[in-house]
PDB file of C-alpha atoms in Angstrom:
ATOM      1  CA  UNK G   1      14.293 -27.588   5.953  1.00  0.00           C
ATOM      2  CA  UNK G   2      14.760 -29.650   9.432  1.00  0.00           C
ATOM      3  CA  UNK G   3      15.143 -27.483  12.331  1.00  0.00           C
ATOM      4  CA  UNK G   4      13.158 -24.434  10.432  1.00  0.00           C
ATOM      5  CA  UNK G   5      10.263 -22.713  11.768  1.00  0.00           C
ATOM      6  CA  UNK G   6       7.916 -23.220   9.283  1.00  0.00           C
ATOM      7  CA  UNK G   7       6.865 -19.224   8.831  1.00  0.00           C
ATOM      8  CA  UNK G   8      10.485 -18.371   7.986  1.00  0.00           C
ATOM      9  CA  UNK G   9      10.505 -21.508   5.510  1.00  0.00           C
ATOM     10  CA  UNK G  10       7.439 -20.277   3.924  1.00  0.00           C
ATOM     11  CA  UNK G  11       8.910 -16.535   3.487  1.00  0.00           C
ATOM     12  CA  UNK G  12      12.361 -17.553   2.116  1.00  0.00           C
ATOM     13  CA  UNK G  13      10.175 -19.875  -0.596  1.00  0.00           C
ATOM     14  CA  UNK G  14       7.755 -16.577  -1.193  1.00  0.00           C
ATOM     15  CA  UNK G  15      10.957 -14.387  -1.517  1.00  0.00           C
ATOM     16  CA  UNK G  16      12.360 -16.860  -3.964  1.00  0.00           C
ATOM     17  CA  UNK G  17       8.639 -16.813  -5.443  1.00  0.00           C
ATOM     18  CA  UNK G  18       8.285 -12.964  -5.597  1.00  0.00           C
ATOM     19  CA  UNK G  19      11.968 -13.078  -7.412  1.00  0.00           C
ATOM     20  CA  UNK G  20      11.264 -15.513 -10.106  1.00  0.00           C
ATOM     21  CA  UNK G  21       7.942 -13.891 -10.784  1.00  0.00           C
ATOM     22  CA  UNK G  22       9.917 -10.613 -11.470  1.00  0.00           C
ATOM     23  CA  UNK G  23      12.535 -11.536 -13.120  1.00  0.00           C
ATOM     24  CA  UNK G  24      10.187 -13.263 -15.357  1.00  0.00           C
ATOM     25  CA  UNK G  25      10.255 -12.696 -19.061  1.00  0.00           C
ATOM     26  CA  UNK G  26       6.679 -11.458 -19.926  1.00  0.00           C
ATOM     27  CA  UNK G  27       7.878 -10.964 -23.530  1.00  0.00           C
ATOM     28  CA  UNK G  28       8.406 -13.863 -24.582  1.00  0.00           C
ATOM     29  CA  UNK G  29       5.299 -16.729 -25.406  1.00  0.00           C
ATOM     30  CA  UNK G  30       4.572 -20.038 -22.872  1.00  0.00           C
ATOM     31  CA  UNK G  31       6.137 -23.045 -24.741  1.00  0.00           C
ATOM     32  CA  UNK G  32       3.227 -24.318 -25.160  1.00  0.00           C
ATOM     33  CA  UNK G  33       1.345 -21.253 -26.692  1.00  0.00           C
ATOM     34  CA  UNK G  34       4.203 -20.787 -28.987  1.00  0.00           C
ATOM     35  CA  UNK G  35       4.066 -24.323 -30.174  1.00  0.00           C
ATOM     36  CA  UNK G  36       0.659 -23.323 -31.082  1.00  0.00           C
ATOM     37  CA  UNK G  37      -1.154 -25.429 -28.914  1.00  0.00           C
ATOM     38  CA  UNK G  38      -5.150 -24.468 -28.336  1.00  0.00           C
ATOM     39  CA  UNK G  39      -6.116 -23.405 -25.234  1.00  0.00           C
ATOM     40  CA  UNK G  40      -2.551 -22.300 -24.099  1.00  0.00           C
ATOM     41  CA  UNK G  41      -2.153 -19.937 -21.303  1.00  0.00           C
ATOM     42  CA  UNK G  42      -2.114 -16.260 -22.211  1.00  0.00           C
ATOM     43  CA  UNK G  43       1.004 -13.963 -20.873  1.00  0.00           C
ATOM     44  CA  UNK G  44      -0.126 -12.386 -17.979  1.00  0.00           C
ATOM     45  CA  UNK G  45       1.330  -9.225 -19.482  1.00  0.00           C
ATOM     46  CA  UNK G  46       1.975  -8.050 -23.059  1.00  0.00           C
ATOM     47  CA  UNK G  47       4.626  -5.997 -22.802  1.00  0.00           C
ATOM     48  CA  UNK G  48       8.129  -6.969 -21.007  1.00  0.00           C
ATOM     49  CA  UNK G  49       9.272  -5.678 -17.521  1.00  0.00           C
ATOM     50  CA  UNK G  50      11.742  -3.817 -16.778  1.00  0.00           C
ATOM     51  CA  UNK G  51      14.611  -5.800 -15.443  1.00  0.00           C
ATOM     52  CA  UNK G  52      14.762  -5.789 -11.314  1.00  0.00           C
ATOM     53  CA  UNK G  53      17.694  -4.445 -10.309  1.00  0.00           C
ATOM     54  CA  UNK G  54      20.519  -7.189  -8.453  1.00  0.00           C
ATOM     55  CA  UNK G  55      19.714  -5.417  -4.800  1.00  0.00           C
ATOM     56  CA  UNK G  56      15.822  -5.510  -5.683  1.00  0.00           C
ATOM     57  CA  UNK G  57      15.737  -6.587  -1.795  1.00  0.00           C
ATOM     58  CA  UNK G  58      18.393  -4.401  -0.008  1.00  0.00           C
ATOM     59  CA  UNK G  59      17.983  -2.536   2.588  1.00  0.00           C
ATOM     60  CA  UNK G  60      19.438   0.518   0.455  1.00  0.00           C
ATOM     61  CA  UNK G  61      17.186  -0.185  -2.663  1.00  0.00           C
ATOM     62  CA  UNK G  62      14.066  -0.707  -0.010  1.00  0.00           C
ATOM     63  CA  UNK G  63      15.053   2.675   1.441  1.00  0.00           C
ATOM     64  CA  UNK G  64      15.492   4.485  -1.433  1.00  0.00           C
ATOM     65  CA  UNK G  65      11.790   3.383  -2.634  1.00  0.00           C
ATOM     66  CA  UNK G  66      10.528   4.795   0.526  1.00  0.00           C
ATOM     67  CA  UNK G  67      11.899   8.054  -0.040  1.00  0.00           C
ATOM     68  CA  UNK G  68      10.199   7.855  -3.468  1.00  0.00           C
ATOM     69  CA  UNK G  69       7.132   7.065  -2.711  1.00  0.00           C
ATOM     70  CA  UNK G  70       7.340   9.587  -0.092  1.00  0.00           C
ATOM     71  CA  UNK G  71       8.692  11.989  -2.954  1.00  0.00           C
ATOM     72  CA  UNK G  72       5.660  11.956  -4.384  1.00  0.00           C
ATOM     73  CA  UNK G  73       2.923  11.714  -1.507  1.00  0.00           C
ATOM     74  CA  UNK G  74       4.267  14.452   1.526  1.00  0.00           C
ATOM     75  CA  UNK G  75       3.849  17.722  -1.114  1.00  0.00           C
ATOM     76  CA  UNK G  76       0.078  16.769  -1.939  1.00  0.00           C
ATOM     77  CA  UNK G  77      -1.434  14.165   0.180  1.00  0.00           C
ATOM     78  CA  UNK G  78      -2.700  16.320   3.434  1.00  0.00           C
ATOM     79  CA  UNK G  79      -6.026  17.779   3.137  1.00  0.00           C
ATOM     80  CA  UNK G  80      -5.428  20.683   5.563  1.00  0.00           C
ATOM     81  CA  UNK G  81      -9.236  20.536   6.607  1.00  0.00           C
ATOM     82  CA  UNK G  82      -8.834  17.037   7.479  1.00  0.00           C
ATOM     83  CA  UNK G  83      -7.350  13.290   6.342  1.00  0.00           C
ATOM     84  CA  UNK G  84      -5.595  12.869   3.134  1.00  0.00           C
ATOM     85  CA  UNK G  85      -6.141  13.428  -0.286  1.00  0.00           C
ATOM     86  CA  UNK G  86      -6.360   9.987  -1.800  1.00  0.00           C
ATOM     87  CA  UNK G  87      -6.908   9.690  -5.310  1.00  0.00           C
ATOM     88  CA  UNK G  88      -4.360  10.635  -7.966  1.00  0.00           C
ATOM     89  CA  UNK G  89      -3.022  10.664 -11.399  1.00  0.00           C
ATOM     90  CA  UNK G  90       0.188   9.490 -12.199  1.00  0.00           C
ATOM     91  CA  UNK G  91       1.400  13.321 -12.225  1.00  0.00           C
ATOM     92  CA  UNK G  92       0.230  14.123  -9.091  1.00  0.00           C
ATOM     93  CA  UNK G  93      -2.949  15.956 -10.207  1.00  0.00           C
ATOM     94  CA  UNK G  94      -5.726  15.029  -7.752  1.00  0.00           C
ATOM     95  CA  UNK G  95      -9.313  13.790  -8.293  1.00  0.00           C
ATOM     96  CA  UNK G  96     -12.626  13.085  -6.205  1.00  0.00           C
ATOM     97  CA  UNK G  97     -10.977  15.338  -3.495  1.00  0.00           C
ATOM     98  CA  UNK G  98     -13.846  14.483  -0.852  1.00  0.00           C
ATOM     99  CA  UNK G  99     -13.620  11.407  -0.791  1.00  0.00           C
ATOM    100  CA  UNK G 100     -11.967   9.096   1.938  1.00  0.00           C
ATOM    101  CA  UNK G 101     -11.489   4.993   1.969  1.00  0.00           C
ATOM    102  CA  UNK G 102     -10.495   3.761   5.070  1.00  0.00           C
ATOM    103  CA  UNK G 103      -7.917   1.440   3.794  1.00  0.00           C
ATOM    104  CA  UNK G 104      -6.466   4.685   2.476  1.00  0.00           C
ATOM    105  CA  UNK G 105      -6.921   6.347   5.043  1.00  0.00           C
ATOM    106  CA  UNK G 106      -5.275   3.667   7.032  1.00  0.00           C
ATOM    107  CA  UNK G 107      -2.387   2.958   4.710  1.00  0.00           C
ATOM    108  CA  UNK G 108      -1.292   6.889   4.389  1.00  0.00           C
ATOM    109  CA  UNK G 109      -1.048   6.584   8.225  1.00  0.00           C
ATOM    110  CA  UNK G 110       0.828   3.285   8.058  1.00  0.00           C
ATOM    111  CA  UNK G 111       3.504   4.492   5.435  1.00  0.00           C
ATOM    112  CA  UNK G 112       3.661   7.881   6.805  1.00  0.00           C
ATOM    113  CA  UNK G 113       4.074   6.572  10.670  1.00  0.00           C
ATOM    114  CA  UNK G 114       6.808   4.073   9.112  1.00  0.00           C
ATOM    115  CA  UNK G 115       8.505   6.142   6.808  1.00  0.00           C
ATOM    116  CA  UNK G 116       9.189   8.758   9.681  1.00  0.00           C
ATOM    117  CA  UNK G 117      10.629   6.298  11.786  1.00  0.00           C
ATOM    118  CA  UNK G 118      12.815   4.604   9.184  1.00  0.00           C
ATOM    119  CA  UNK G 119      14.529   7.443   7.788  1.00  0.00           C
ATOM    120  CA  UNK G 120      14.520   9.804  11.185  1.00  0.00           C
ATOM    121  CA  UNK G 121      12.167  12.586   9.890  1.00  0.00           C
ATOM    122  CA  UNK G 122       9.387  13.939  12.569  1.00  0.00           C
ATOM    123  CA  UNK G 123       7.822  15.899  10.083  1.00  0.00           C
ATOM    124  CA  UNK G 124       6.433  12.137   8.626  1.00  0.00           C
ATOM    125  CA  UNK G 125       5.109  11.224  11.938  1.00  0.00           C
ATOM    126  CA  UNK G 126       3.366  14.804  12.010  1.00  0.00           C
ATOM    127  CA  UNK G 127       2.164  13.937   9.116  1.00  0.00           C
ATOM    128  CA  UNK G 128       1.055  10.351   9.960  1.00  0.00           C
ATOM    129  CA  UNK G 129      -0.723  11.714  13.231  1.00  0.00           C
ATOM    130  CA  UNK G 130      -2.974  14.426  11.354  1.00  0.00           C
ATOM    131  CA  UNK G 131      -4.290  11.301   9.602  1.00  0.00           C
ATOM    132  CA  UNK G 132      -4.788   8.942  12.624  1.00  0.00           C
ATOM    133  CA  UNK G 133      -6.599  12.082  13.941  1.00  0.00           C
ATOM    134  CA  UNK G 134      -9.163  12.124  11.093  1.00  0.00           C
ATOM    135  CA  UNK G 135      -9.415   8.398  11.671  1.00  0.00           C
ATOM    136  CA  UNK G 136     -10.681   8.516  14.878  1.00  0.00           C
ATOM    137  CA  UNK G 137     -12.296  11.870  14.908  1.00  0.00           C
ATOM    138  CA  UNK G 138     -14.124  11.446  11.082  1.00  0.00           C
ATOM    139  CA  UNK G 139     -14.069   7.735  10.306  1.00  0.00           C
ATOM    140  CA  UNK G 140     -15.338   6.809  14.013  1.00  0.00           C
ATOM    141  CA  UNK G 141     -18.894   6.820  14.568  1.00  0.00           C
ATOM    142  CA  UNK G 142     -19.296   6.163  18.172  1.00  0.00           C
ATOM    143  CA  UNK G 143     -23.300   5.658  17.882  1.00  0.00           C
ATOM    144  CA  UNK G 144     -23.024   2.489  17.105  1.00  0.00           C
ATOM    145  CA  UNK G 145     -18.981   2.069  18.065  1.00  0.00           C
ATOM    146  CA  UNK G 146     -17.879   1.710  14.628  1.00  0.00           C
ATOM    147  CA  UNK G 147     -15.911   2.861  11.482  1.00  0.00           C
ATOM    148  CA  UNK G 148     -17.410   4.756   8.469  1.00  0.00           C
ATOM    149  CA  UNK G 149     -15.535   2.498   4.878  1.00  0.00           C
ATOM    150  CA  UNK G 150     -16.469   5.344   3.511  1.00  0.00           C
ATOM    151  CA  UNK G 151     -16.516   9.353   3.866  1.00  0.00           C
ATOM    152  CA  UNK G 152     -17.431  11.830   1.763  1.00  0.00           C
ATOM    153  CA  UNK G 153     -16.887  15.555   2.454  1.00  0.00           C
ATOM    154  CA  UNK G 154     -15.936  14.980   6.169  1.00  0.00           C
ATOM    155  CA  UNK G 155     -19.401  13.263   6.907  1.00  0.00           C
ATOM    156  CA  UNK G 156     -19.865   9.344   7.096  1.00  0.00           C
ATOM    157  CA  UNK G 157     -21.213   7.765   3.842  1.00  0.00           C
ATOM    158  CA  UNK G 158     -20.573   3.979   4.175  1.00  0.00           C
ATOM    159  CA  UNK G 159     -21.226   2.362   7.319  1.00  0.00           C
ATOM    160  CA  UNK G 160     -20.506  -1.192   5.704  1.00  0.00           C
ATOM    161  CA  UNK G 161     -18.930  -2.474   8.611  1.00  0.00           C
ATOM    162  CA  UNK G 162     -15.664  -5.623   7.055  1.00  0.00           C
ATOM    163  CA  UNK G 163     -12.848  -7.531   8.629  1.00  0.00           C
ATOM    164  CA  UNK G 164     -10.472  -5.944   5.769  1.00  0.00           C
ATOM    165  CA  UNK G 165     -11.469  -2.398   7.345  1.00  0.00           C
ATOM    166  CA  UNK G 166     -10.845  -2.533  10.867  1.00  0.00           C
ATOM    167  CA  UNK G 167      -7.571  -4.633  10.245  1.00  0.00           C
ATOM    168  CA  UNK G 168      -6.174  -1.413   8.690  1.00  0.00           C
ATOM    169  CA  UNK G 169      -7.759   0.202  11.549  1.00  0.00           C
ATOM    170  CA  UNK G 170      -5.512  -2.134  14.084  1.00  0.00           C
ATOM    171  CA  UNK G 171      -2.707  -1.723  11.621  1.00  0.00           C
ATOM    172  CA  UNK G 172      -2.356   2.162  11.845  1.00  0.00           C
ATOM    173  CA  UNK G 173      -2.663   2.253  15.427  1.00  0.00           C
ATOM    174  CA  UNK G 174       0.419  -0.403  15.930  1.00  0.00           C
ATOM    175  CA  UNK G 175       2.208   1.421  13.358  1.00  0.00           C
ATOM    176  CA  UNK G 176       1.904   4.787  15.483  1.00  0.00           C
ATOM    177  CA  UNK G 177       2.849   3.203  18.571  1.00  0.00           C
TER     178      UNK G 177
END
């Protein structure tokens, strides 16, 4: 593609990637595994998938996912003494209630800072600020300068200290600028 920067080149191909992949039809067996071939690659899943819808990457089909998600998180997610609730069942039900990731911790700040500003509700932001609050008030160690990966019951537990972390870290704060 002459006259293309080369990052939107590669995102149109991954788009076009991402599509194929879901539109895929899991149901049905590789040529070569239904020719009975030995060796031939496995399905990656047994079961089909539900058809993506036409506008899988419209703005009004993205939006509408946010809200869903959102659905689901803003009536449970806040632990009123601090962070976010972060593991759950498909119904909602939550589990392990003290403990906090900080790639969770960092997302739920991420999606709620984001979500806010998409759809024009300050009550997401709120909600996105209570857990950039714990992040810098529970995750942060400052002996040492650092980030707890993990916390358990408000208190430090893993003081692992990885790349993947703290870019989560600088994530959340952009996304609450």
């Amino acid at each position: 593609q002459a006259g293309t920067p080369s990052g939107l080149a590669t995102a149109e191909g991954e788009r076009a990637r991402l599509r194929a992949w879901a539109m895929a039809d899991v149901s049905k067996k590789p040529a070569a595994e239904a020719a009975g071939e030995p060796g031939a690659a496995q399905p990656a899943a047994k079961r089909p998938r539900k058809a993506v819808p036409d506008n899988f990457f419209s703005k009004e089909f993205l939006t509408q996912h946010v809200k869903d998600i959102v659905a689901f998180y803003e009536p449970r997610v806040v632990d009123e003494s601090g962070g976010f609730f972060q593991s759950f069942y498909a119904d909602g039900t939550k589990f392990n209630p003290g403990f906090r990731h900080i790639v969770p911790s960092t997302r739920m700040v991420i999606n709620f800072m984001l979500a806010g500003k998409l759809l024009g509700r300050k009550e997401l932001v709120d909600i996105g600020k209570h857990g950039l609050d714990y992040l810098e008030r529970v995750h942060y160690v400052p002996d040492g300068e650092r980030y707890a990966f993990t916390v358990r019951d408000h208190k430090p537990e893993d003081l692992t200290e990885q790349s993947y972390g703290y870019s989560f870290v600088l994530a959340a704060h952009a996304a609450a600028l």
